[in-house]
Amino acid sequence: MTETSRRNRQPGLSTRAIHLGYDPATENGALTPPIYMTSTYAFETAEQGSELFRGERKGYIYGRTKNPTQTILEERIASLEGGETAIALGSGMAAISGTMLSLLDAGDEVVIDHTLYGNAYAYFTQALPRWGISVKLADFTRPETLEAALGPKTKLVYFETPANPNLRVIDIAAVAAIAHAHGAEVVVDNTFATPILQRPLEHGADIVLHSATKYIGGHGDVLAGLVVGRAETLQKVRQTGLRWVTGATLSPFNCFLLLRGLKTLELRVERHSSSAMKVARLLEGHAKVASVSYPGLESFAEHEIAKRQMSGFGGLISFELDGGMAEGMALMNRLELVTRAVSLGDAETLIQHPASMTHAIYSAEEREKHGISDGLLRLSVGLENVDDILDDLERALDSL
Ligand SMILES: *Cc1c(COP(=O)(O)O)cnc(C)c1O
């Protein structure tokens, strides 16, 4: 990079994740932004309070819709994703439901991809239809099938890439082009990739959301959700989805934990990715392993799209053993360092069995149709010394 190009660009991802939107001089020099533990805010005068409520004055009114610790977090994630603005909510599911219930009305339709996180799948296929919103499914890895699913009532299309649990990678730009041609907006769950590896708005998505419980928090100690998009759209989500539909605000303390997680996000994601690549290669080469899904492997079905769309391949791997589910359960029980737990993106390497755990909400027929086989195991490669992770897996596999 030349000196001029270095000076003219915006600060890099980590620099923004650490500094953006906060000046210690405004808070007695405190290096770390304070946690504003307050539920409400005093008005200087009655008139000022009324102006705040009418939106004629900028400021804080009440903790359900806004808090200064939360504002810093929202500005940082918006910047990392390249969006105008963001909203923090109490969990990933709150981010999904707050967004959908703000943007969809009875009679509208949403088209979702086959493979979603289990509770998101339940939300779309079981909850939304109860309120008169129809939901159609399509295989987004073949964008041409999307064309048939989109109709005049389709308001939104929704997918994850890479998808939970089988890592399917979807071409965001291809889906966005088809959706936009039909007047539908595109919502992408970017939990697995994080803005470090993939920024869906740059590929044409309209809204990005996260379970910040995962990589953004990064330490297995907080539940949180984030939504990023255009200011006008997100104003609707704040005023209805957050303020009076779900009330699912994120506590100031949890905002602090996410601000802390963001500071090391780039560093952590790089390590998760480099370790996962080594683990994927070990699995691919092991005699007991029938198949491995990792976007970084040349053998992965959507490897070319992943290379184009992502700057790295992340920390999630799914794989299946020759002995199917029974052998998979035996493997899980023989691991000593790798921990049996759902969730992902933590410092600890975690393993779980989607068919009986995170995706048990799908029926057996749905799982079969949607590529979530009974023998599939999902591994979230953590930040431990990679040789220790490899040793544990190899020893357990050899013992089968
Ligand atoms: C975990 C997860 C969610 C739900 O997030 P919570 O924070 O657990 O509510 C949504 N999407 C994906 C891809 C997830 O992995």
mmCIF file with all atom_site columns, N, CA and C in Angstrom, residues 30-81:
data_model
loop_
_atom_site.group_PDB
_atom_site.id
_atom_site.type_symbol
_atom_site.label_atom_id
_atom_site.label_alt_id
_atom_site.label_comp_id
_atom_site.label_asym_id
_atom_site.label_entity_id
_atom_site.label_seq_id
_atom_site.pdbx_PDB_ins_code
_atom_site.Cartn_x
_atom_site.Cartn_y
_atom_site.Cartn_z
_atom_site.occupancy
_atom_site.B_iso_or_equiv
_atom_site.pdbx_formal_charge
_atom_site.auth_seq_id
_atom_site.auth_comp_id
_atom_site.auth_asym_id
_atom_site.auth_atom_id
_atom_site.pdbx_PDB_model_num
ATOM 1   N N  . ALA A 1 30 ? -11.702 8.031  30.948 1.00 0.00 ? 30 ALA A N  1
ATOM 2   C CA . ALA A 1 30 ? -11.869 6.575  31.075 1.00 0.00 ? 30 ALA A CA 1
ATOM 3   C C  . ALA A 1 30 ? -11.583 5.891  29.743 1.00 0.00 ? 30 ALA A C  1
ATOM 4   N N  . LEU A 1 31 ? -10.587 4.998  29.717 1.00 0.00 ? 31 LEU A N  1
ATOM 5   C CA . LEU A 1 31 ? -10.211 4.321  28.471 1.00 0.00 ? 31 LEU A CA 1
ATOM 6   C C  . LEU A 1 31 ? -11.370 3.480  27.952 1.00 0.00 ? 31 LEU A C  1
ATOM 7   N N  . THR A 1 32 ? -12.069 2.800  28.873 1.00 0.00 ? 32 THR A N  1
ATOM 8   C CA . THR A 1 32 ? -13.189 1.941  28.504 1.00 0.00 ? 32 THR A CA 1
ATOM 9   C C  . THR A 1 32 ? -14.490 2.707  28.690 1.00 0.00 ? 32 THR A C  1
ATOM 10  N N  . PRO A 1 33 ? -15.377 2.674  27.702 1.00 0.00 ? 33 PRO A N  1
ATOM 11  C CA . PRO A 1 33 ? -16.647 3.400  27.856 1.00 0.00 ? 33 PRO A CA 1
ATOM 12  C C  . PRO A 1 33 ? -17.408 2.914  29.079 1.00 0.00 ? 33 PRO A C  1
ATOM 13  N N  . PRO A 1 34 ? -17.974 3.847  29.847 1.00 0.00 ? 34 PRO A N  1
ATOM 14  C CA . PRO A 1 34 ? -18.717 3.433  31.038 1.00 0.00 ? 34 PRO A CA 1
ATOM 15  C C  . PRO A 1 34 ? -19.960 2.620  30.688 1.00 0.00 ? 34 PRO A C  1
ATOM 16  N N  . ILE A 1 35 ? -20.382 1.791  31.632 1.00 0.00 ? 35 ILE A N  1
ATOM 17  C CA . ILE A 1 35 ? -21.639 1.063  31.502 1.00 0.00 ? 35 ILE A CA 1
ATOM 18  C C  . ILE A 1 35 ? -22.698 1.963  32.126 1.00 0.00 ? 35 ILE A C  1
ATOM 19  N N  . TYR A 1 36 ? -23.576 2.487  31.307 1.00 0.00 ? 36 TYR A N  1
ATOM 20  C CA . TYR A 1 36 ? -24.624 3.383  31.814 1.00 0.00 ? 36 TYR A CA 1
ATOM 21  C C  . TYR A 1 36 ? -25.754 2.553  32.401 1.00 0.00 ? 36 TYR A C  1
ATOM 22  N N  . MET A 1 37 ? -25.633 2.232  33.704 1.00 0.00 ? 37 MET A N  1
ATOM 23  C CA . MET A 1 37 ? -26.673 1.442  34.350 1.00 0.00 ? 37 MET A CA 1
ATOM 24  C C  . MET A 1 37 ? -27.806 2.368  34.770 1.00 0.00 ? 37 MET A C  1
ATOM 25  N N  . THR A 1 38 ? -28.638 2.724  33.803 1.00 0.00 ? 38 THR A N  1
ATOM 26  C CA . THR A 1 38 ? -29.785 3.573  34.120 1.00 0.00 ? 38 THR A CA 1
ATOM 27  C C  . THR A 1 38 ? -30.956 3.127  33.263 1.00 0.00 ? 38 THR A C  1
ATOM 28  N N  . SER A 1 39 ? -32.134 3.125  33.863 1.00 0.00 ? 39 SER A N  1
ATOM 29  C CA . SER A 1 39 ? -33.320 2.735  33.098 1.00 0.00 ? 39 SER A CA 1
ATOM 30  C C  . SER A 1 39 ? -33.980 3.952  32.463 1.00 0.00 ? 39 SER A C  1
ATOM 31  N N  . THR A 1 40 ? -33.771 5.142  33.084 1.00 0.00 ? 40 THR A N  1
ATOM 32  C CA . THR A 1 40 ? -34.467 6.314  32.569 1.00 0.00 ? 40 THR A CA 1
ATOM 33  C C  . THR A 1 40 ? -33.548 7.530  32.605 1.00 0.00 ? 40 THR A C  1
ATOM 34  N N  . TYR A 1 41 ? -33.952 8.616  31.994 1.00 0.00 ? 41 TYR A N  1
ATOM 35  C CA . TYR A 1 41 ? -33.105 9.799  31.822 1.00 0.00 ? 41 TYR A CA 1
ATOM 36  C C  . TYR A 1 41 ? -33.880 11.042 32.247 1.00 0.00 ? 41 TYR A C  1
ATOM 37  N N  . ALA A 1 42 ? -33.238 11.905 33.023 1.00 0.00 ? 42 ALA A N  1
ATOM 38  C CA . ALA A 1 42 ? -33.920 13.110 33.522 1.00 0.00 ? 42 ALA A CA 1
ATOM 39  C C  . ALA A 1 42 ? -34.018 14.155 32.415 1.00 0.00 ? 42 ALA A C  1
ATOM 40  N N  . PHE A 1 43 ? -35.173 14.799 32.309 1.00 0.00 ? 43 PHE A N  1
ATOM 41  C CA . PHE A 1 43 ? -35.361 15.907 31.368 1.00 0.00 ? 43 PHE A CA 1
ATOM 42  C C  . PHE A 1 43 ? -35.047 17.208 32.113 1.00 0.00 ? 43 PHE A C  1
ATOM 43  N N  . GLU A 1 44 ? -34.343 18.137 31.440 1.00 0.00 ? 44 GLU A N  1
ATOM 44  C CA . GLU A 1 44 ? -34.032 19.403 32.112 1.00 0.00 ? 44 GLU A CA 1
ATOM 45  C C  . GLU A 1 44 ? -35.293 20.211 32.353 1.00 0.00 ? 44 GLU A C  1
ATOM 46  N N  . THR A 1 45 ? -36.202 20.149 31.393 1.00 0.00 ? 45 THR A N  1
ATOM 47  C CA . THR A 1 45 ? -37.483 20.853 31.545 1.00 0.00 ? 45 THR A CA 1
ATOM 48  C C  . THR A 1 45 ? -38.577 19.949 30.985 1.00 0.00 ? 45 THR A C  1
ATOM 49  N N  . ALA A 1 46 ? -39.808 20.243 31.334 1.00 0.00 ? 46 ALA A N  1
ATOM 50  C CA . ALA A 1 46 ? -40.953 19.490 30.821 1.00 0.00 ? 46 ALA A CA 1
ATOM 51  C C  . ALA A 1 46 ? -40.998 19.589 29.298 1.00 0.00 ? 46 ALA A C  1
ATOM 52  N N  . GLU A 1 47 ? -40.717 20.797 28.787 1.00 0.00 ? 47 GLU A N  1
ATOM 53  C CA . GLU A 1 47 ? -40.761 21.019 27.336 1.00 0.00 ? 47 GLU A CA 1
ATOM 54  C C  . GLU A 1 47 ? -39.713 20.159 26.623 1.00 0.00 ? 47 GLU A C  1
ATOM 55  N N  . GLN A 1 48 ? -38.518 20.076 27.235 1.00 0.00 ? 48 GLN A N  1
ATOM 56  C CA . GLN A 1 48 ? -37.450 19.280 26.612 1.00 0.00 ? 48 GLN A CA 1
ATOM 57  C C  . GLN A 1 48 ? -37.887 17.809 26.505 1.00 0.00 ? 48 GLN A C  1
ATOM 58  N N  . GLY A 1 49 ? -38.526 17.302 27.563 1.00 0.00 ? 49 GLY A N  1
ATOM 59  C CA . GLY A 1 49 ? -39.021 15.922 27.538 1.00 0.00 ? 49 GLY A CA 1
ATOM 60  C C  . GLY A 1 49 ? -40.008 15.721 26.398 1.00 0.00 ? 49 GLY A C  1
ATOM 61  N N  . SER A 1 50 ? -40.912 16.677 26.223 1.00 0.00 ? 50 SER A N  1
ATOM 62  C CA . SER A 1 50 ? -41.909 16.561 25.151 1.00 0.00 ? 50 SER A CA 1
ATOM 63  C C  . SER A 1 50 ? -41.232 16.581 23.784 1.00 0.00 ? 50 SER A C  1
ATOM 64  N N  . GLU A 1 51 ? -40.224 17.446 23.641 1.00 0.00 ? 51 GLU A N  1
ATOM 65  C CA . GLU A 1 51 ? -39.502 17.522 22.359 1.00 0.00 ? 51 GLU A CA 1
ATOM 66  C C  . GLU A 1 51 ? -38.802 16.202 22.041 1.00 0.00 ? 51 GLU A C  1
ATOM 67  N N  . LEU A 1 52 ? -38.229 15.606 23.072 1.00 0.00 ? 52 LEU A N  1
ATOM 68  C CA . LEU A 1 52 ? -37.567 14.303 22.863 1.00 0.00 ? 52 LEU A CA 1
ATOM 69  C C  . LEU A 1 52 ? -38.580 13.281 22.365 1.00 0.00 ? 52 LEU A C  1
ATOM 70  N N  . PHE A 1 53 ? -39.757 13.260 22.975 1.00 0.00 ? 53 PHE A N  1
ATOM 71  C CA . PHE A 1 53 ? -40.784 12.306 22.575 1.00 0.00 ? 53 PHE A CA 1
ATOM 72  C C  . PHE A 1 53 ? -41.273 12.564 21.154 1.00 0.00 ? 53 PHE A C  1
ATOM 73  N N  . ARG A 1 54 ? -41.347 13.834 20.769 1.00 0.00 ? 54 ARG A N  1
ATOM 74  C CA . ARG A 1 54 ? -41.799 14.152 19.402 1.00 0.00 ? 54 ARG A CA 1
ATOM 75  C C  . ARG A 1 54 ? -40.690 13.960 18.372 1.00 0.00 ? 54 ARG A C  1
ATOM 76  N N  . GLY A 1 55 ? -39.478 13.629 18.835 1.00 0.00 ? 55 GLY A N  1
ATOM 77  C CA . GLY A 1 55 ? -38.360 13.436 17.909 1.00 0.00 ? 55 GLY A CA 1
ATOM 78  C C  . GLY A 1 55 ? -37.785 14.752 17.399 1.00 0.00 ? 55 GLY A C  1
ATOM 79  N N  . GLU A 1 56 ? -38.108 15.859 18.061 1.00 0.00 ? 56 GLU A N  1
ATOM 80  C CA . GLU A 1 56 ? -37.587 17.170 17.637 1.00 0.00 ? 56 GLU A CA 1
ATOM 81  C C  . GLU A 1 56 ? -36.220 17.444 18.259 1.00 0.00 ? 56 GLU A C  1
ATOM 82  N N  . ARG A 1 57 ? -35.821 16.616 19.161 1.00 0.00 ? 57 ARG A N  1
ATOM 83  C CA . ARG A 1 57 ? -34.540 16.780 19.842 1.00 0.00 ? 57 ARG A CA 1
ATOM 84  C C  . ARG A 1 57 ? -33.921 15.394 19.985 1.00 0.00 ? 57 ARG A C  1
ATOM 85  N N  . LYS A 1 58 ? -32.598 15.321 19.827 1.00 0.00 ? 58 LYS A N  1
ATOM 86  C CA . LYS A 1 58 ? -31.911 14.026 19.949 1.00 0.00 ? 58 LYS A CA 1
ATOM 87  C C  . LYS A 1 58 ? -31.501 13.812 21.399 1.00 0.00 ? 58 LYS A C  1
ATOM 88  N N  . GLY A 1 59 ? -31.719 12.612 21.895 1.00 0.00 ? 59 GLY A N  1
ATOM 89  C CA . GLY A 1 59 ? -31.283 12.330 23.259 1.00 0.00 ? 59 GLY A CA 1
ATOM 90  C C  . GLY A 1 59 ? -31.911 11.052 23.761 1.00 0.00 ? 59 GLY A C  1
ATOM 91  N N  . TYR A 1 60 ? -31.679 10.776 25.021 1.00 0.00 ? 60 TYR A N  1
ATOM 92  C CA . TYR A 1 60 ? -32.152 9.527  25.608 1.00 0.00 ? 60 TYR A CA 1
ATOM 93  C C  . TYR A 1 60 ? -33.399 9.765  26.456 1.00 0.00 ? 60 TYR A C  1
ATOM 94  N N  . ILE A 1 61 ? -34.355 8.840  26.373 1.00 0.00 ? 61 ILE A N  1
ATOM 95  C CA . ILE A 1 61 ? -35.620 8.972  27.096 1.00 0.00 ? 61 ILE A CA 1
ATOM 96  C C  . ILE A 1 61 ? -35.772 7.857  28.134 1.00 0.00 ? 61 ILE A C  1
ATOM 97  N N  . TYR A 1 62 ? -35.644 6.634  27.655 1.00 0.00 ? 62 TYR A N  1
ATOM 98  C CA . TYR A 1 62 ? -35.952 5.467  28.482 1.00 0.00 ? 62 TYR A CA 1
ATOM 99  C C  . TYR A 1 62 ? -35.147 4.280  27.949 1.00 0.00 ? 62 TYR A C  1
ATOM 100 N N  . GLY A 1 63 ? -34.719 3.398  28.863 1.00 0.00 ? 63 GLY A N  1
ATOM 101 C CA . GLY A 1 63 ? -33.742 2.376  28.516 1.00 0.00 ? 63 GLY A CA 1
ATOM 102 C C  . GLY A 1 63 ? -34.184 1.294  27.560 1.00 0.00 ? 63 GLY A C  1
ATOM 103 N N  . ARG A 1 64 ? -35.480 1.138  27.332 1.00 0.00 ? 64 ARG A N  1
ATOM 104 C CA . ARG A 1 64 ? -35.872 0.044  26.435 1.00 0.00 ? 64 ARG A CA 1
ATOM 105 C C  . ARG A 1 64 ? -35.458 0.319  25.001 1.00 0.00 ? 64 ARG A C  1
ATOM 106 N N  . THR A 1 65 ? -35.474 1.609  24.602 1.00 0.00 ? 65 THR A N  1
ATOM 107 C CA . THR A 1 65 ? -35.141 1.900  23.204 1.00 0.00 ? 65 THR A CA 1
ATOM 108 C C  . THR A 1 65 ? -33.699 2.352  22.974 1.00 0.00 ? 65 THR A C  1
ATOM 109 N N  . LYS A 1 66 ? -33.032 2.901  24.010 1.00 0.00 ? 66 LYS A N  1
ATOM 110 C CA . LYS A 1 66 ? -31.693 3.440  23.765 1.00 0.00 ? 66 LYS A CA 1
ATOM 111 C C  . LYS A 1 66 ? -30.916 3.615  25.071 1.00 0.00 ? 66 LYS A C  1
ATOM 112 N N  . ASN A 1 67 ? -29.595 3.432  24.960 1.00 0.00 ? 67 ASN A N  1
ATOM 113 C CA . ASN A 1 67 ? -28.706 3.618  26.105 1.00 0.00 ? 67 ASN A CA 1
ATOM 114 C C  . ASN A 1 67 ? -27.338 3.987  25.529 1.00 0.00 ? 67 ASN A C  1
ATOM 115 N N  . PRO A 1 68 ? -26.587 4.907  26.165 1.00 0.00 ? 68 PRO A N  1
ATOM 116 C CA . PRO A 1 68 ? -25.311 5.352  25.567 1.00 0.00 ? 68 PRO A CA 1
ATOM 117 C C  . PRO A 1 68 ? -24.279 4.234  25.368 1.00 0.00 ? 68 PRO A C  1
ATOM 118 N N  . THR A 1 69 ? -24.229 3.243  26.263 1.00 0.00 ? 69 THR A N  1
ATOM 119 C CA . THR A 1 69 ? -23.287 2.134  26.070 1.00 0.00 ? 69 THR A CA 1
ATOM 120 C C  . THR A 1 69 ? -23.690 1.355  24.822 1.00 0.00 ? 69 THR A C  1
ATOM 121 N N  . GLN A 1 70 ? -25.018 1.209  24.661 1.00 0.00 ? 70 GLN A N  1
ATOM 122 C CA . GLN A 1 70 ? -25.560 0.504  23.501 1.00 0.00 ? 70 GLN A CA 1
ATOM 123 C C  . GLN A 1 70 ? -25.273 1.277  22.206 1.00 0.00 ? 70 GLN A C  1
ATOM 124 N N  . THR A 1 71 ? -25.341 2.620  22.280 1.00 0.00 ? 71 THR A N  1
ATOM 125 C CA . THR A 1 71 ? -25.111 3.427  21.081 1.00 0.00 ? 71 THR A CA 1
ATOM 126 C C  . THR A 1 71 ? -23.713 3.190  20.506 1.00 0.00 ? 71 THR A C  1
ATOM 127 N N  . ILE A 1 72 ? -22.717 3.106  21.372 1.00 0.00 ? 72 ILE A N  1
ATOM 128 C CA . ILE A 1 72 ? -21.339 2.877  20.891 1.00 0.00 ? 72 ILE A CA 1
ATOM 129 C C  . ILE A 1 72 ? -21.264 1.519  20.184 1.00 0.00 ? 72 ILE A C  1
ATOM 130 N N  . LEU A 1 73 ? -21.869 0.510  20.813 1.00 0.00 ? 73 LEU A N  1
ATOM 131 C CA . LEU A 1 73 ? -21.891 -0.829 20.214 1.00 0.00 ? 73 LEU A CA 1
ATOM 132 C C  . LEU A 1 73 ? -22.575 -0.794 18.847 1.00 0.00 ? 73 LEU A C  1
ATOM 133 N N  . GLU A 1 74 ? -23.717 -0.108 18.773 1.00 0.00 ? 74 GLU A N  1
ATOM 134 C CA . GLU A 1 74 ? -24.470 -0.057 17.517 1.00 0.00 ? 74 GLU A CA 1
ATOM 135 C C  . GLU A 1 74 ? -23.666 0.656  16.428 1.00 0.00 ? 74 GLU A C  1
ATOM 136 N N  . GLU A 1 75 ? -22.974 1.741  16.795 1.00 0.00 ? 75 GLU A N  1
ATOM 137 C CA . GLU A 1 75 ? -22.170 2.450  15.787 1.00 0.00 ? 75 GLU A CA 1
ATOM 138 C C  . GLU A 1 75 ? -21.023 1.574  15.288 1.00 0.00 ? 75 GLU A C  1
ATOM 139 N N  . ARG A 1 76 ? -20.445 0.818  16.191 1.00 0.00 ? 76 ARG A N  1
ATOM 140 C CA . ARG A 1 76 ? -19.305 -0.027 15.779 1.00 0.00 ? 76 ARG A CA 1
ATOM 141 C C  . ARG A 1 76 ? -19.739 -1.158 14.863 1.00 0.00 ? 76 ARG A C  1
ATOM 142 N N  . ILE A 1 77 ? -20.822 -1.851 15.195 1.00 0.00 ? 77 ILE A N  1
ATOM 143 C CA . ILE A 1 77 ? -21.220 -2.978 14.337 1.00 0.00 ? 77 ILE A CA 1
ATOM 144 C C  . ILE A 1 77 ? -21.730 -2.444 12.994 1.00 0.00 ? 77 ILE A C  1
ATOM 145 N N  . ALA A 1 78 ? -22.416 -1.288 13.009 1.00 0.00 ? 78 ALA A N  1
ATOM 146 C CA . ALA A 1 78 ? -22.884 -0.708 11.742 1.00 0.00 ? 78 ALA A CA 1
ATOM 147 C C  . ALA A 1 78 ? -21.684 -0.430 10.840 1.00 0.00 ? 78 ALA A C  1
ATOM 148 N N  . SER A 1 79 ? -20.639 0.147  11.410 1.00 0.00 ? 79 SER A N  1
ATOM 149 C CA . SER A 1 79 ? -19.454 0.474  10.620 1.00 0.00 ? 79 SER A CA 1
ATOM 150 C C  . SER A 1 79 ? -18.770 -0.795 10.106 1.00 0.00 ? 79 SER A C  1
ATOM 151 N N  . LEU A 1 80 ? -18.635 -1.803 10.949 1.00 0.00 ? 80 LEU A N  1
ATOM 152 C CA . LEU A 1 80 ? -17.954 -3.029 10.509 1.00 0.00 ? 80 LEU A CA 1
ATOM 153 C C  . LEU A 1 80 ? -18.709 -3.705 9.375  1.00 0.00 ? 80 LEU A C  1
ATOM 154 N N  . GLU A 1 81 ? -20.050 -3.665 9.430  1.00 0.00 ? 81 GLU A N  1
ATOM 155 C CA . GLU A 1 81 ? -20.851 -4.298 8.375  1.00 0.00 ? 81 GLU A CA 1
ATOM 156 C C  . GLU A 1 81 ? -21.039 -3.378 7.172  1.00 0.00 ? 81 GLU A C  1
#
